[in-house]
Each structure stands twice: as structure tokens, then as C-alpha cells.
PDB file of C-alpha atoms in Angstrom:
ATOM      1  CA  MET A   1      29.951 -97.912  36.243  1.00 86.00           C
ATOM      2  CA  GLY A   2      31.694 -98.735  33.004  1.00 91.00           C
ATOM      3  CA  LYS A   3      30.758-101.190  30.283  1.00 97.00           C
ATOM      4  CA  VAL A   4      32.278-104.322  28.755  1.00 98.00           C
ATOM      5  CA  TYR A   5      32.181-105.055  25.024  1.00 98.00           C
ATOM      6  CA  LEU A   6      32.610-108.688  23.977  1.00 98.00           C
ATOM      7  CA  LEU A   7      34.165-108.035  20.599  1.00 98.00           C
ATOM      8  CA  GLY A   8      35.064-110.285  17.677  1.00 97.00           C
ATOM      9  CA  ALA A   9      38.223-109.481  15.714  1.00 95.00           C
ATOM     10  CA  GLY A  10      37.356-111.602  12.684  1.00 96.00           C
ATOM     11  CA  PRO A  11      39.695-114.162  11.072  1.00 95.00           C
ATOM     12  CA  GLY A  12      42.844-112.010  11.049  1.00 92.00           C
ATOM     13  CA  ASP A  13      42.734-109.557   8.152  1.00 95.00           C
ATOM     14  CA  PRO A  14      42.173-106.079   9.686  1.00 95.00           C
ATOM     15  CA  ASP A  15      39.947-105.173   6.717  1.00 96.00           C
ATOM     16  CA  LEU A  16      37.468-107.829   7.858  1.00 96.00           C
ATOM     17  CA  LEU A  17      36.911-106.124  11.197  1.00 96.00           C
ATOM     18  CA  THR A  18      33.375-104.750  11.408  1.00 97.00           C
ATOM     19  CA  LEU A  19      32.801-101.004  11.395  1.00 97.00           C
ATOM     20  CA  LYS A  20      31.311-101.185  14.877  1.00 98.00           C
ATOM     21  CA  ALA A  21      34.303-103.107  16.230  1.00 98.00           C
ATOM     22  CA  HIS A  22      36.642-100.505  14.709  1.00 97.00           C
ATOM     23  CA  ARG A  23      34.692 -97.704  16.383  1.00 98.00           C
ATOM     24  CA  ILE A  24      34.562 -99.403  19.793  1.00 98.00           C
ATOM     25  CA  LEU A  25      38.308-100.082  19.779  1.00 98.00           C
ATOM     26  CA  GLY A  26      38.896 -96.368  19.283  1.00 97.00           C
ATOM     27  CA  LEU A  27      36.807 -95.632  22.391  1.00 97.00           C
ATOM     28  CA  ALA A  28      38.282 -98.307  24.637  1.00 98.00           C
ATOM     29  CA  ASP A  29      40.132 -97.574  27.868  1.00 98.00           C
ATOM     30  CA  VAL A  30      41.213-101.191  28.385  1.00 98.00           C
ATOM     31  CA  VAL A  31      41.541-104.047  25.871  1.00 98.00           C
ATOM     32  CA  ILE A  32      41.984-107.598  27.143  1.00 97.00           C
ATOM     33  CA  TYR A  33      42.921-109.638  24.094  1.00 96.00           C
ATOM     34  CA  ASP A  34      43.557-113.246  23.115  1.00 93.00           C
ATOM     35  CA  ARG A  35      46.852-114.302  21.520  1.00 88.00           C
ATOM     36  CA  LEU A  36      45.536-114.602  17.937  1.00 90.00           C
ATOM     37  CA  VAL A  37      44.332-110.990  17.705  1.00 94.00           C
ATOM     38  CA  SER A  38      46.715-109.292  15.275  1.00 92.00           C
ATOM     39  CA  VAL A  39      49.045-106.402  16.078  1.00 93.00           C
ATOM     40  CA  GLU A  40      47.391-104.383  13.294  1.00 95.00           C
ATOM     41  CA  ILE A  41      43.982-104.715  14.925  1.00 96.00           C
ATOM     42  CA  LEU A  42      45.285-103.945  18.415  1.00 96.00           C
ATOM     43  CA  ALA A  43      46.865-100.775  17.020  1.00 96.00           C
ATOM     44  CA  LEU A  44      43.350 -99.440  16.444  1.00 97.00           C
ATOM     45  CA  ALA A  45      42.900 -99.171  20.215  1.00 97.00           C
ATOM     46  CA  THR A  46      44.847 -95.920  20.219  1.00 96.00           C
ATOM     47  CA  HIS A  47      44.009 -94.791  23.762  1.00 95.00           C
ATOM     48  CA  ALA A  48      43.713 -98.126  25.535  1.00 97.00           C
ATOM     49  CA  THR A  49      45.775-100.081  28.000  1.00 97.00           C
ATOM     50  CA  LEU A  50      46.457-103.430  26.291  1.00 97.00           C
ATOM     51  CA  ILE A  51      46.420-106.567  28.430  1.00 97.00           C
ATOM     52  CA  ASP A  52      47.436-109.981  27.107  1.00 94.00           C
ATOM     53  CA  GLY A  53      44.720-112.417  28.186  1.00 90.00           C
ATOM     54  CA  GLY A  54      46.034-115.419  26.257  1.00 79.00           C
ATOM     55  CA  LYS A  55      45.696-118.810  27.934  1.00 68.00           C
ATOM     56  CA  ARG A  56      48.653-121.068  28.797  1.00 67.00           C
ATOM     57  CA  GLN A  57      48.412-124.843  28.903  1.00 66.00           C
ATOM     58  CA  GLY A  58      47.540-126.015  32.402  1.00 60.00           C
ATOM     59  CA  GLU A  59      46.682-122.518  33.645  1.00 69.00           C
ATOM     60  CA  GLN A  60      43.445-121.871  31.767  1.00 78.00           C
ATOM     61  CA  GLU A  61      41.181-121.678  34.813  1.00 84.00           C
ATOM     62  CA  GLN A  62      43.495-119.435  36.821  1.00 89.00           C
ATOM     63  CA  ILE A  63      43.947-117.049  33.896  1.00 90.00           C
ATOM     64  CA  GLN A  64      40.196-116.985  33.267  1.00 92.00           C
ATOM     65  CA  ASP A  65      39.555-116.048  36.906  1.00 93.00           C
ATOM     66  CA  TRP A  66      42.171-113.285  36.569  1.00 95.00           C
ATOM     67  CA  ILE A  67      40.477-111.968  33.390  1.00 95.00           C
ATOM     68  CA  ASN A  68      37.058-112.015  35.058  1.00 95.00           C
ATOM     69  CA  GLY A  69      38.475-110.030  37.960  1.00 96.00           C
ATOM     70  CA  LEU A  70      40.073-107.467  35.640  1.00 97.00           C
ATOM     71  CA  MET A  71      36.836-106.870  33.745  1.00 97.00           C
ATOM     72  CA  VAL A  72      34.877-106.344  36.958  1.00 97.00           C
ATOM     73  CA  ARG A  73      37.544-104.072  38.458  1.00 97.00           C
ATOM     74  CA  TYR A  74      37.983-101.813  35.443  1.00 97.00           C
ATOM     75  CA  SER A  75      34.238-101.581  34.864  1.00 96.00           C
ATOM     76  CA  ARG A  76      33.721-100.433  38.443  1.00 96.00           C
ATOM     77  CA  GLU A  77      36.342 -97.766  37.751  1.00 97.00           C
ATOM     78  CA  SER A  78      34.014 -96.465  34.996  1.00 97.00           C
ATOM     79  CA  LYS A  79      36.304 -97.715  32.233  1.00 97.00           C
ATOM     80  CA  THR A  80      35.213 -98.830  28.775  1.00 98.00           C
ATOM     81  CA  VAL A  81      36.516-102.402  28.572  1.00 98.00           C
ATOM     82  CA  VAL A  82      36.901-104.516  25.432  1.00 98.00           C
ATOM     83  CA  ARG A  83      37.275-108.284  25.730  1.00 97.00           C
ATOM     84  CA  HIS A  84      38.784-109.068  22.350  1.00 96.00           C
ATOM     85  CA  LYS A  85      38.749-112.452  20.594  1.00 94.00           C
ATOM     86  CA  CYS A  86      39.737-113.563  17.098  1.00 94.00           C
ATOM     87  CA  GLY A  87      36.794-114.710  14.980  1.00 96.00           C
ATOM     88  CA  ASP A  88      33.391-114.400  16.627  1.00 97.00           C
ATOM     89  CA  PRO A  89      33.188-114.092  20.433  1.00 95.00           C
ATOM     90  CA  MET A  90      30.309-116.561  20.786  1.00 95.00           C
ATOM     91  CA  ILE A  91      31.892-119.490  18.913  1.00 94.00           C
ATOM     92  CA  PHE A  92      34.065-121.913  20.922  1.00 92.00           C
ATOM     93  CA  ALA A  93      35.132-119.324  23.465  1.00 89.00           C
ATOM     94  CA  ARG A  94      34.534-118.352  27.083  1.00 90.00           C
ATOM     95  CA  ARG A  95      32.684-115.165  26.154  1.00 93.00           C
ATOM     96  CA  PRO A  96      29.173-116.454  27.031  1.00 94.00           C
ATOM     97  CA  GLU A  97      30.535-117.495  30.430  1.00 95.00           C
ATOM     98  CA  GLU A  98      32.190-114.095  30.851  1.00 96.00           C
ATOM     99  CA  TRP A  99      28.908-112.415  29.934  1.00 97.00           C
ATOM    100  CA  GLU A 100      27.134-114.428  32.613  1.00 96.00           C
ATOM    101  CA  HIS A 101      29.822-113.583  35.178  1.00 96.00           C
ATOM    102  CA  LEU A 102      29.624-109.850  34.434  1.00 97.00           C
ATOM    103  CA  SER A 103      25.831-109.867  34.545  1.00 97.00           C
ATOM    104  CA  ARG A 104      25.924-111.446  38.003  1.00 96.00           C
ATOM    105  CA  HIS A 105      28.049-108.486  39.095  1.00 96.00           C
ATOM    106  CA  GLY A 106      25.615-105.956  37.651  1.00 96.00           C
ATOM    107  CA  ILE A 107      27.921-104.835  34.825  1.00 97.00           C
ATOM    108  CA  GLU A 108      26.536-103.772  31.457  1.00 97.00           C
ATOM    109  CA  VAL A 109      27.658-105.983  28.559  1.00 98.00           C
ATOM    110  CA  GLU A 110      27.330-105.487  24.803  1.00 98.00           C
ATOM    111  CA  LEU A 111      28.123-108.082  22.168  1.00 98.00           C
ATOM    112  CA  VAL A 112      29.943-107.003  18.996  1.00 98.00           C
ATOM    113  CA  PRO A 113      29.879-110.024  16.637  1.00 97.00           C
ATOM    114  CA  GLY A 114      32.849-110.794  14.433  1.00 97.00           C
ATOM    115  CA  VAL A 115      33.337-112.622  11.138  1.00 97.00           C
ATOM    116  CA  SER A 116      33.722-116.276  12.116  1.00 97.00           C
ATOM    117  CA  SER A 117      36.959-118.009  11.121  1.00 96.00           C
ATOM    118  CA  ALA A 118      34.992-121.238  10.716  1.00 97.00           C
ATOM    119  CA  ILE A 119      33.281-119.921   7.592  1.00 96.00           C
ATOM    120  CA  ALA A 120      35.462-117.052   6.374  1.00 97.00           C
ATOM    121  CA  VAL A 121      38.858-118.779   6.403  1.00 97.00           C
ATOM    122  CA  PRO A 122      37.902-121.774   4.205  1.00 97.00           C
ATOM    123  CA  SER A 123      35.817-119.579   1.900  1.00 96.00           C
ATOM    124  CA  LEU A 124      38.618-117.078   1.323  1.00 95.00           C
ATOM    125  CA  ALA A 125      40.887-119.994   0.419  1.00 95.00           C
ATOM    126  CA  GLY A 126      38.435-121.186  -2.240  1.00 95.00           C
ATOM    127  CA  ILE A 127      36.675-123.793  -0.077  1.00 97.00           C
ATOM    128  CA  PRO A 128      33.008-122.858   0.419  1.00 97.00           C
ATOM    129  CA  PRO A 129      31.296-124.840   3.200  1.00 97.00           C
ATOM    130  CA  THR A 130      28.362-125.556   0.861  1.00 97.00           C
ATOM    131  CA  PHE A 131      28.092-125.859  -2.922  1.00 97.00           C
ATOM    132  CA  ARG A 132      25.160-126.917  -5.093  1.00 96.00           C
ATOM    133  CA  GLY A 133      25.416-130.613  -5.918  1.00 96.00           C
ATOM    134  CA  VAL A 134      28.419-131.138  -3.621  1.00 97.00           C
ATOM    135  CA  ALA A 135      27.468-130.212  -0.042  1.00 97.00           C
ATOM    136  CA  THR A 136      24.171-129.104   1.442  1.00 97.00           C
ATOM    137  CA  SER A 137      25.182-129.214   5.116  1.00 96.00           C
ATOM    138  CA  PHE A 138      28.111-128.240   7.288  1.00 97.00           C
ATOM    139  CA  ALA A 139      29.034-128.307  10.959  1.00 97.00           C
ATOM    140  CA  ALA A 140      31.763-126.762  13.077  1.00 96.00           C
ATOM    141  CA  VAL A 141      33.363-128.586  15.983  1.00 95.00           C
ATOM    142  CA  ALA A 142      35.973-127.611  18.558  1.00 93.00           C
ATOM    143  CA  GLY A 143      39.111-129.723  18.232  1.00 92.00           C
ATOM    144  CA  HIS A 144      40.763-129.027  21.567  1.00 83.00           C
ATOM    145  CA  ARG A 145      41.393-131.920  23.915  1.00 70.00           C
ATOM    146  CA  GLN A 146      38.723-131.107  26.504  1.00 70.00           C
ATOM    147  CA  ASN A 147      35.980-131.317  23.880  1.00 68.00           C
ATOM    148  CA  LEU A 148      37.369-134.475  22.268  1.00 77.00           C
ATOM    149  CA  LEU A 149      37.018-136.466  25.479  1.00 72.00           C
ATOM    150  CA  THR A 150      33.225-136.216  25.344  1.00 80.00           C
ATOM    151  CA  VAL A 151      32.254-135.743  21.687  1.00 85.00           C
ATOM    152  CA  ASP A 152      30.317-138.440  19.803  1.00 90.00           C
ATOM    153  CA  TRP A 153      31.834-138.502  16.300  1.00 93.00           C
ATOM    154  CA  SER A 154      29.107-140.582  14.625  1.00 93.00           C
ATOM    155  CA  PRO A 155      26.856-137.591  13.685  1.00 93.00           C
ATOM    156  CA  TYR A 156      29.848-135.772  12.180  1.00 93.00           C
ATOM    157  CA  ALA A 157      30.686-138.742   9.961  1.00 93.00           C
ATOM    158  CA  ARG A 158      27.493-138.085   7.976  1.00 94.00           C
ATOM    159  CA  ILE A 159      27.683-134.282   7.572  1.00 97.00           C
ATOM    160  CA  ASP A 160      28.827-133.110   4.130  1.00 98.00           C
ATOM    161  CA  THR A 161      31.402-130.566   5.317  1.00 98.00           C
ATOM    162  CA  LEU A 162      33.050-130.703   8.716  1.00 98.00           C
ATOM    163  CA  ILE A 163      35.029-127.680   9.913  1.00 98.00           C
ATOM    164  CA  VAL A 164      37.320-128.160  12.914  1.00 97.00           C
ATOM    165  CA  LEU A 165      38.667-125.186  14.845  1.00 96.00           C
ATOM    166  CA  MET A 166      41.622-125.532  17.255  1.00 93.00           C
ATOM    167  CA  GLY A 167      42.190-129.063  15.981  1.00 94.00           C
ATOM    168  CA  VAL A 168      45.771-129.053  14.691  1.00 96.00           C
ATOM    169  CA  GLU A 169      47.333-130.639  17.764  1.00 94.00           C
ATOM    170  CA  ASN A 170      44.719-133.419  17.845  1.00 95.00           C
ATOM    171  CA  ARG A 171      44.291-133.874  14.087  1.00 97.00           C
ATOM    172  CA  GLU A 172      45.334-137.534  14.056  1.00 97.00           C
ATOM    173  CA  TYR A 173      42.871-138.458  16.805  1.00 95.00           C
ATOM    174  CA  ILE A 174      40.088-136.514  15.080  1.00 96.00           C
ATOM    175  CA  ALA A 175      40.735-138.210  11.732  1.00 97.00           C
ATOM    176  CA  GLU A 176      40.931-141.664  13.324  1.00 96.00           C
ATOM    177  CA  SER A 177      37.685-141.068  15.224  1.00 95.00           C
ATOM    178  CA  LEU A 178      35.844-139.979  12.077  1.00 97.00           C
ATOM    179  CA  ILE A 179      37.079-142.989  10.101  1.00 97.00           C
ATOM    180  CA  ARG A 180      36.000-145.340  12.903  1.00 96.00           C
ATOM    181  CA  ALA A 181      32.595-143.616  12.877  1.00 96.00           C
ATOM    182  CA  GLY A 182      32.201-144.369   9.154  1.00 96.00           C
ATOM    183  CA  ARG A 183      33.731-141.447   7.285  1.00 97.00           C
ATOM    184  CA  ASP A 184      35.690-142.505   4.192  1.00 97.00           C
ATOM    185  CA  ALA A 185      39.452-142.434   4.726  1.00 98.00           C
ATOM    186  CA  SER A 186      39.950-141.331   1.111  1.00 98.00           C
ATOM    187  CA  GLN A 187      37.876-138.181   1.594  1.00 98.00           C
ATOM    188  CA  PRO A 188      39.830-134.993   0.815  1.00 98.00           C
ATOM    189  CA  VAL A 189      40.745-132.534   3.546  1.00 98.00           C
ATOM    190  CA  ALA A 190      42.459-129.172   3.742  1.00 98.00           C
ATOM    191  CA  PHE A 191      44.185-127.185   6.466  1.00 98.00           C
ATOM    192  CA  VAL A 192      44.207-123.410   6.074  1.00 97.00           C
ATOM    193  CA  GLU A 193      46.999-121.922   8.187  1.00 97.00           C
ATOM    194  CA  ASN A 194      46.914-118.239   9.198  1.00 95.00           C
ATOM    195  CA  GLY A 195      43.829-117.718   7.077  1.00 95.00           C
ATOM    196  CA  SER A 196      43.079-114.277   5.569  1.00 95.00           C
ATOM    197  CA  THR A 197      46.611-113.015   6.340  1.00 93.00           C
ATOM    198  CA  PRO A 198      49.739-112.640   4.156  1.00 93.00           C
ATOM    199  CA  ARG A 199      51.096-115.767   5.892  1.00 93.00           C
ATOM    200  CA  GLU A 200      48.245-117.981   4.679  1.00 95.00           C
ATOM    201  CA  ARG A 201      49.183-121.493   3.599  1.00 95.00           C
ATOM    202  CA  VAL A 202      46.882-124.320   2.485  1.00 96.00           C
ATOM    203  CA  VAL A 203      47.776-127.985   2.949  1.00 97.00           C
ATOM    204  CA  GLU A 204      45.618-130.472   1.034  1.00 97.00           C
ATOM    205  CA  SER A 205      45.507-134.188   1.808  1.00 98.00           C
ATOM    206  CA  THR A 206      43.128-137.041   2.727  1.00 98.00           C
ATOM    207  CA  LEU A 207      41.510-138.039   5.995  1.00 98.00           C
ATOM    208  CA  GLY A 208      43.454-141.295   6.024  1.00 98.00           C
ATOM    209  CA  ALA A 209      46.784-139.514   5.622  1.00 98.00           C
ATOM    210  CA  VAL A 210      45.948-137.246   8.540  1.00 98.00           C
ATOM    211  CA  ALA A 211      45.049-140.270  10.680  1.00 98.00           C
ATOM    212  CA  ALA A 212      48.382-141.873   9.734  1.00 98.00           C
ATOM    213  CA  GLY A 213      50.287-138.821  10.965  1.00 96.00           C
ATOM    214  CA  SER A 214      51.784-137.970   7.579  1.00 95.00           C
ATOM    215  CA  VAL A 215      50.416-134.411   7.270  1.00 96.00           C
ATOM    216  CA  ASP A 216      52.622-131.600   8.558  1.00 96.00           C
ATOM    217  CA  VAL A 217      50.672-128.501   9.541  1.00 97.00           C
ATOM    218  CA  ASN A 218      51.097-125.660  12.017  1.00 95.00           C
ATOM    219  CA  SER A 219      48.688-123.853  14.302  1.00 94.00           C
ATOM    220  CA  PRO A 220      46.593-121.756  13.932  1.00 95.00           C
ATOM    221  CA  ALA A 221      44.776-123.544  11.142  1.00 97.00           C
ATOM    222  CA  VAL A 222      41.206-124.370  10.194  1.00 98.00           C
ATOM    223  CA  PHE A 223      40.771-128.082   9.387  1.00 98.00           C
ATOM    224  CA  VAL A 224      38.171-128.726   6.651  1.00 98.00           C
ATOM    225  CA  ILE A 225      36.924-132.223   5.775  1.00 98.00           C
ATOM    226  CA  GLY A 226      34.719-132.970   2.784  1.00 98.00           C
ATOM    227  CA  GLU A 227      34.314-132.954  -0.980  1.00 98.00           C
ATOM    228  CA  VAL A 228      34.132-129.147  -1.050  1.00 97.00           C
ATOM    229  CA  THR A 229      37.895-129.051  -0.587  1.00 97.00           C
ATOM    230  CA  ARG A 230      38.242-130.249  -4.204  1.00 96.00           C
ATOM    231  CA  LEU A 231      36.542-127.036  -5.361  1.00 96.00           C
ATOM    232  CA  ARG A 232      39.661-125.111  -4.469  1.00 93.00           C
ATOM    233  CA  ASN A 233      41.187-126.146  -7.791  1.00 89.00           C
ATOM    234  CA  ARG A 234      38.458-124.089  -9.469  1.00 89.00           C
ATOM    235  CA  LEU A 235      38.036-121.257  -6.968  1.00 88.00           C
ATOM    236  CA  LYS A 236      41.369-120.572  -5.278  1.00 72.00           C
ATOM    237  CA  PRO A 237      43.002-117.158  -5.727  1.00 62.00           C
ATOM    238  CA  ALA A 238      45.985-117.394  -8.078  1.00 51.00           C
ATOM    239  CA  THR A 239      48.349-115.830  -5.538  1.00 46.00           C
ATOM    240  CA  GLN A 240      47.844-118.405  -2.777  1.00 51.00           C
ATOM    241  CA  GLU A 241      50.407-121.004  -1.806  1.00 52.00           C
ATOM    242  CA  SER A 242      49.166-124.583  -1.753  1.00 53.00           C
ATOM    243  CA  LEU A 243      50.834-127.767  -0.590  1.00 58.00           C
ATOM    244  CA  SER A 244      49.733-131.346  -1.145  1.00 57.00           C
ATOM    245  CA  ALA A 245      50.433-134.019   1.456  1.00 59.00           C
ATOM    246  CA  CYS A 246      49.891-137.677   0.615  1.00 47.00           C
TER     247      CYS A 246
END
């Protein structure tokens, strides 16, 4: 019987991959990866069969069943299998469910944590989630449509720093919901596109402008809401591109 590693690829920069993740990729027979895992990181799996496990809109459940079947099949063929996700595998992903599925089939599973995009991407762009005298709390929320149908936004209106992952497509709805829940429309926000990579771009604006649909941003991006975004003027690396949207 083989083994499955639930492995985090970090926010995108190959240098932010953990040493353990680097070692496991070199041992892998099969790597089932999500679409945001970079080519540079996949290249580390020098002996592995690479399988694109990215989800397509409307086919998420079917693809997940297919992935579950692949992991079980290859493990029973005594293969070393890596299920590879950008960021950390336990944050806003199906990895805990996959772990449960594999355990029910008697397959050994090992977690290899990754650097979370929720914290690393804003921080690398000069936006720390907390800062003395500015923010003493932060929360991360999933911004995809399925989560938005059930989330109560009122607790998030009171948290100093709110970090939204997978929220670009629904950014207007998220901003509107937070304003209705009591968050100030004039509060600054920032979107960090392709964080930690050479393609990184930061778009700064206000919550009200996002709600009005006047902020142009592309996925993948981390959406940060709160006064800490103003710190970027003091902390941002000099080489980064920044855009301001009113």
C-alpha cells in the first residue's frame, strides 16, 4: 500500500516552499495538483506523473470524485501520491475531506503544511494583518459563491483586518454585505494579484468603491480590508507596482 501526502505549495514563490515539501516532491510517483500551483514548483517532481486536478465551474463534484478515485487507485498500486495545493492544504480546500475519504479506505495520509497565502501574500506586499496601534485582530474568509450564500457578515464588520481568499469574482457583493453590516464604506482596501511572484500587482481603493463596481482586478488575488492597508506606504518594497482605484 502506498501513501498520500496532502502538501501545501505556499503562495507561489518556489523559494517559499518548505524543505519537507521540496523533499516529498522529489520522491513522488504521482502528483495531483490544483491550477494555481506554479510550473516551477511542479518541476521539482522530477520522477512523477503530473495530473491536473483543477476544478471547472459546474463540475466540481464530479472532478472531486475523480480525484478521490485516483488517490485510492494509485495508493493501492503502492505509489507515493502527492495531492498538491497552493497555500496551505487545510485552509479553504477539500483536503480535510480528502483525508477523511482516504482514511475510510485504509490509506495512510500525511499532512505537509504550506505557507498560507492569507497571511504571506499581504505581508510580502507591505500589508501586515496586525500592527501595534492599528489592528489587533484579523480573520480570513472564503469569498467563493457557495460560502457567500450562508455567511453572516456582521461579525466580520467588527474585525480589524479582514482577508478574503477567492473573492475577486464576488468582490462587489462582499463589499456591499460588509457595508450593510456596519463596516465603513470609506475604509481602505487592497487587492494583491499573483502575490509573491514576478507578476505581483497591488490595487488600492476603498470598500465603497469596490461595492460600486469601480475597481478592476484580476484573479488570483487576495482581498484585504482594513486600516493596515495604509501601512503599505511605509512598508512596501520599492520594486513593487501599485495602482490606486477611486
